[in-house]
């Protein structure tokens, strides 16, 4: 045998050996009978829970109280006595209306009262004499009656003059326009020199109380029905509300739901709700659109499933569950909201279901899998690999 022939034979033997090794390795991977081994998947066993029915909604902030400051007497604005946009106290003077005419009217009322009192003094003295002379018939019955009537008329005139004087003094007090509430005063609607109060109460400014604030929002009728069912099961009266600011941060102060509408908006099919939110630092401003995370009730028999375990297609949300024979089963579920980074599943699952969370790409309905308990956390995001089997030499 030549050297060339020996090289050809050796190469052939080596190729046969490599092919045999490859087949042996594939056989080891496929397992007995040439079938692929079950895929490793991570599962969580779900149990029913009772959770707060939390809803993420959109609301708008509004003042707790809002008062229009108006001119109640006619006159010319002399001075604005507050700083626009500053906090004011109840009763603080905000505007001064020229009181000259009002003082003059008050003086006239005082004079009219003095005149009425003088007339009453004379009438009372005349009536007193008539009472003494009447029984002795020194005066006629008609004169007595006239004297008594004049006394009563003079007394009524005194009361009328006193009422007119009180009204004049009230109007004079209105020349100092005061804040009706404690809050933040807005921009002035008039300037010095403006004639106000002619034919109506002129708006001068608005004062808004912004601590606390109202958050107005709405929910659907179905959610309201769920809320009422929760109350029937003994839900606490105070319902928690959190405000999510436009930048995504959660406002530190928690509010409480304090109003529930009784009329459904026919255009939206929703019911109005309102929450009272503390605002001690005046950080929140009325008119701002915010997120409202409201706890509206209690939800029974729901399941928390990690986000990776819930899939969606054209038919809706579904999960893969490992059955008793370790085969994959698809289950359509209802998952409309999240809580604590997990999907809240309210239908489609049963207690003790093993939901596949990791290795889903390897799972197919009807295929056998090897389930491994899955633990949430960075270090355990995937199931631990199975221990390698020792090869037989």
XYZ file of C-alpha atoms in Angstrom:
393
model
C 0.000 0.000 0.000
C 1.427 3.324 -1.071
C 1.664 6.340 1.170
C -1.061 8.113 -0.819
C -3.435 5.203 -0.352
C -2.718 5.130 3.371
C -3.580 8.883 3.654
C -6.879 8.414 1.859
C -7.855 5.512 4.095
C -6.949 7.460 7.256
C -8.991 10.456 6.147
C -11.994 8.243 5.543
C -11.747 6.654 8.956
C -11.491 10.077 10.603
C -14.595 11.354 8.778
C -16.595 8.311 9.841
C -15.516 8.885 13.435
C -16.611 12.541 13.385
C -19.989 11.650 11.899
C -20.503 8.990 14.558
C -19.587 11.426 17.340
C -22.018 14.010 15.961
C -24.831 11.508 15.786
C -24.069 10.342 19.305
C -24.156 13.926 20.602
C -27.455 14.650 18.830
C -28.888 11.463 20.245
C -27.893 12.570 23.741
C -29.621 15.978 23.210
C -32.794 14.491 21.786
C -33.105 11.864 24.482
C -34.569 8.379 24.192
C -36.358 7.639 20.962
C -34.888 10.724 19.233
C -37.465 13.187 20.773
C -36.498 16.695 21.980
C -36.377 17.026 25.802
C -39.036 19.218 27.519
C -38.195 22.944 27.537
C -37.299 24.573 30.844
C -39.833 27.237 31.882
C -40.299 29.318 35.008
C -43.755 29.260 36.578
C -45.586 31.016 39.386
C -48.483 29.397 41.235
C -51.260 31.965 41.549
C -53.748 32.297 44.380
C -56.884 34.485 44.608
C -56.544 37.697 46.589
C -58.633 40.660 47.704
C -57.083 43.887 46.424
C -58.024 47.560 46.484
C -59.813 48.529 43.275
C -57.411 51.237 42.131
C -58.076 53.281 39.020
C -55.732 55.640 37.182
C -57.866 58.494 35.906
C -57.446 62.061 34.684
C -58.685 64.961 36.767
C -58.472 68.699 37.075
C -57.710 70.708 40.191
C -60.146 73.376 41.381
C -60.180 75.821 44.323
C -61.783 74.679 47.547
C -63.627 78.010 47.661
C -63.719 80.824 45.141
C -65.146 84.261 45.971
C -65.733 87.195 43.638
C -64.831 90.542 45.176
C -67.342 93.110 43.864
C -68.125 96.778 44.386
C -71.375 97.034 46.339
C -71.685 100.819 46.182
C -71.133 103.244 43.291
C -67.994 105.303 43.235
C -64.484 105.774 41.881
C -61.718 103.351 42.858
C -59.106 105.312 44.788
C -56.519 102.641 45.586
C -55.719 98.946 45.355
C -54.432 97.825 48.769
C -53.166 94.322 48.042
C -50.470 92.700 45.907
C -51.830 90.709 43.015
C -51.206 86.984 43.408
C -50.537 87.276 47.157
C -52.313 85.530 50.006
C -54.915 87.642 51.799
C -56.899 87.184 55.005
C -60.632 87.216 55.486
C -61.727 90.795 56.129
C -58.566 92.362 54.687
C -59.188 95.593 52.725
C -58.411 95.043 49.038
C -59.798 98.199 47.364
C -60.769 101.676 48.535
C -63.668 103.433 46.803
C -63.910 107.230 47.126
C -66.055 107.683 50.262
C -66.795 111.394 49.869
C -70.350 111.032 48.526
C -71.094 108.236 50.945
C -69.942 110.359 53.889
C -72.149 113.180 52.705
C -75.114 110.829 52.470
C -74.378 109.647 55.994
C -74.333 113.224 57.202
C -77.702 113.887 55.612
C -79.105 110.818 57.322
C -77.782 112.011 60.671
C -79.427 115.408 60.149
C -82.710 113.815 59.171
C -82.594 111.716 62.321
C -81.958 114.792 64.482
C -84.911 116.568 62.872
C -87.172 113.571 63.379
C -86.159 113.302 67.027
C -86.902 117.017 67.566
C -90.319 116.654 65.961
C -90.999 113.625 68.105
C -90.039 115.541 71.275
C -92.576 118.289 70.467
C -95.273 115.784 69.540
C -94.724 113.817 72.706
C -95.061 116.937 74.881
C -98.246 117.968 73.086
C -99.705 114.511 73.514
C -98.862 114.564 77.215
C -100.776 117.826 77.743
C -103.705 116.502 75.782
C -103.860 113.434 77.999
C -104.058 115.654 81.109
C -106.679 118.017 79.698
C -108.825 115.481 77.929
C -110.524 113.897 80.972
C -111.542 117.366 82.281
C -112.980 118.189 78.879
C -110.749 121.254 78.470
C -110.077 120.106 74.914
C -112.258 118.349 72.462
C -112.066 114.631 71.725
C -110.796 115.409 68.204
C -107.901 117.500 69.506
C -106.894 114.654 71.832
C -106.957 112.141 69.009
C -104.886 114.408 66.742
C -102.256 114.928 69.437
C -101.885 111.202 70.022
C -101.696 110.490 66.263
C -99.026 113.160 65.816
C -96.971 111.530 68.582
C -97.166 108.121 66.925
C -96.245 109.560 63.525
C -93.256 111.365 64.973
C -92.068 108.138 66.661
C -92.328 106.269 63.366
C -90.381 109.015 61.596
C -87.596 108.644 64.162
C -87.360 104.893 63.492
C -87.286 105.514 59.749
C -84.525 108.089 60.103
C -82.475 105.711 62.250
C -82.816 102.959 59.619
C -81.737 105.374 56.903
C -78.706 106.363 58.945
C -77.790 102.703 59.504
C -78.061 102.057 55.751
C -75.852 105.066 55.015
C -73.230 103.848 57.462
C -73.317 100.367 55.877
C -72.792 101.861 52.429
C -69.952 103.972 53.796
C -68.369 100.776 55.114
C -68.637 99.251 51.644
C -66.255 101.910 50.395
C -63.590 99.657 51.887
C -63.881 96.495 49.785
C -62.786 93.550 51.934
C -61.904 89.941 51.138
C -64.795 87.583 52.006
C -62.475 84.572 52.538
C -58.858 83.715 53.250
C -57.012 82.710 50.111
C -54.936 83.882 47.187
C -56.061 87.081 45.481
C -55.924 87.148 41.713
C -55.317 89.914 39.223
C -57.289 93.129 39.709
C -60.033 93.653 37.127
C -60.064 97.448 37.524
C -57.475 100.151 38.071
C -57.434 103.324 40.125
C -59.841 105.914 38.744
C -62.348 103.383 37.406
C -66.009 104.129 38.027
C -67.627 101.053 39.558
C -70.978 100.009 40.947
C -73.073 101.850 38.378
C -76.124 99.714 37.732
C -74.532 96.527 39.058
C -71.916 95.008 41.335
C -68.675 95.444 39.391
C -66.169 92.569 39.643
C -62.925 93.862 41.153
C -60.940 90.637 41.759
C -61.279 86.963 42.693
C -59.951 85.243 45.815
C -59.385 81.464 45.698
C -58.794 79.223 48.682
C -56.212 76.692 47.482
C -55.568 74.762 50.696
C -57.112 72.275 50.402
C -57.934 71.816 46.725
C -60.565 69.821 44.898
C -59.639 67.243 42.251
C -62.577 66.695 39.895
C -62.665 63.518 37.798
C -65.138 60.920 36.539
C -65.554 57.146 36.237
C -67.777 54.907 34.164
C -71.053 53.554 35.457
C -69.580 50.031 35.605
C -66.782 51.197 37.895
C -69.270 53.062 40.073
C -71.309 49.887 40.425
C -68.166 48.054 41.523
C -67.530 50.791 44.090
C -71.000 50.417 45.554
C -70.641 46.658 45.758
C -67.415 47.160 47.679
C -69.153 49.457 50.135
C -71.775 46.777 50.709
C -69.002 44.394 51.808
C -67.795 46.714 54.536
C -65.366 48.912 52.662
C -63.877 51.769 54.758
C -65.670 55.081 54.339
C -62.445 56.989 53.602
C -61.226 56.203 50.088
C -57.655 57.039 49.270
C -56.713 59.303 46.365
C -53.218 60.067 45.082
C -52.317 62.882 42.720
C -49.821 62.217 39.932
C -48.220 65.458 38.763
C -47.680 66.277 35.072
C -43.986 65.306 35.349
C -44.954 61.804 36.532
C -44.085 62.231 40.212
C -46.600 61.299 42.903
C -47.712 64.158 45.148
C -46.787 63.503 48.763
C -50.125 64.505 50.320
C -52.940 61.979 49.968
C -56.518 63.062 49.433
C -59.902 61.526 50.206
C -62.955 61.051 48.020
C -65.678 63.347 49.382
C -68.303 63.588 46.632
C -70.030 61.118 44.340
C -72.377 62.362 41.658
C -75.869 60.924 41.243
C -76.397 61.804 37.565
C -74.792 60.057 34.580
C -73.473 62.301 31.824
C -75.367 61.141 28.710
C -72.497 62.201 26.442
C -69.804 60.133 28.181
C -71.689 57.602 30.306
C -69.591 58.655 33.311
C -70.323 59.877 36.820
C -68.533 62.840 38.381
C -66.403 62.330 41.491
C -64.444 64.763 43.608
C -61.548 64.400 46.019
C -60.238 66.811 48.633
C -56.449 67.138 48.511
C -54.330 68.980 51.140
C -52.096 71.691 49.710
C -50.216 73.232 52.668
C -47.192 74.271 50.598
C -49.362 75.776 47.825
C -47.531 73.569 45.327
C -50.660 72.580 43.462
C -52.480 75.226 41.436
C -56.142 75.286 40.378
C -56.838 74.475 36.759
C -53.978 71.950 36.421
C -54.704 68.628 34.726
C -53.293 65.811 36.873
C -53.434 62.054 37.143
C -55.743 60.721 39.829
C -54.940 57.318 41.301
C -58.111 56.549 43.199
C -58.903 53.566 45.386
C -62.591 53.105 44.706
C -63.348 49.843 46.473
C -62.297 46.255 47.079
C -61.968 43.575 44.399
C -62.300 39.928 45.426
C -60.953 36.750 43.787
C -58.308 38.375 41.585
C -54.806 37.178 40.737
C -51.521 39.057 40.470
C -49.468 37.876 37.487
C -46.021 39.252 36.571
C -46.037 41.371 33.446
C -43.978 38.872 31.465
C -46.630 36.199 31.996
C -49.490 38.040 30.255
C -49.510 37.984 26.454
C -51.878 39.615 24.001
C -53.098 38.943 20.498
C -56.110 39.877 18.385
C -58.396 37.912 20.702
C -57.192 39.700 23.843
C -55.040 38.846 26.843
C -53.987 35.275 27.588
C -51.482 33.245 29.623
C -49.780 29.887 29.257
C -50.478 27.495 32.118
C -48.684 24.218 32.870
C -51.262 21.484 33.336
C -51.120 18.427 35.573
C -49.338 16.466 32.827
C -46.759 19.238 32.427
C -48.232 20.240 29.089
C -48.850 23.836 28.089
C -52.439 25.103 28.071
C -53.561 28.506 26.831
C -56.060 30.392 28.980
C -57.769 33.608 27.919
C -57.870 36.052 30.837
C -59.110 39.499 31.750
C -56.256 41.863 32.573
C -57.264 45.518 32.327
C -55.087 47.172 34.951
C -51.787 46.870 36.772
C -50.844 47.116 40.407
C -47.354 47.090 41.885
C -45.876 46.250 38.483
C -48.115 43.210 37.944
C -51.254 42.540 35.946
C -54.468 42.151 37.928
C -56.318 39.202 36.383
C -60.001 39.108 37.324
C -61.161 36.170 35.184
C -59.830 33.131 33.363
C -57.584 31.656 36.088
C -58.192 29.105 38.821
C -56.538 28.738 42.231
C -53.238 26.881 41.958
C -52.687 27.500 38.229
C -49.017 27.449 37.285
C -48.541 30.408 34.957
C -45.454 30.436 32.744
C -43.456 33.627 33.311
C -40.056 32.889 31.766
C -39.193 30.728 28.800
C -42.518 31.571 27.150
C -40.885 31.609 23.708
C -40.203 27.877 24.138
C -43.766 27.041 25.204
C -46.422 25.996 22.740
C -49.951 24.803 23.565
C -49.947 21.035 23.958
C -46.155 20.742 24.244
C -44.534 19.194 27.294
C -42.342 21.468 29.437
C -40.217 21.184 32.537
C -41.598 23.731 35.058
C -39.327 25.360 37.611
C -40.540 27.746 40.344
C -39.859 31.362 39.360
C -38.935 33.967 41.935
C -39.240 37.664 41.236
C -36.028 39.654 41.483
C -32.979 40.609 39.404
C -31.025 37.580 40.512
C -33.877 35.185 39.838
C -35.421 36.633 36.730
C -35.061 33.249 35.045
C -35.535 29.772 36.437
C -32.398 28.056 37.666
C -30.974 25.706 35.030
C -31.327 21.997 35.627
C -28.269 20.172 36.992
C -26.252 18.509 34.225
C -26.475 14.736 34.042
C -23.286 12.779 34.319
C -22.201 11.049 31.134
C -21.564 7.402 31.185
C -18.057 6.623 30.153
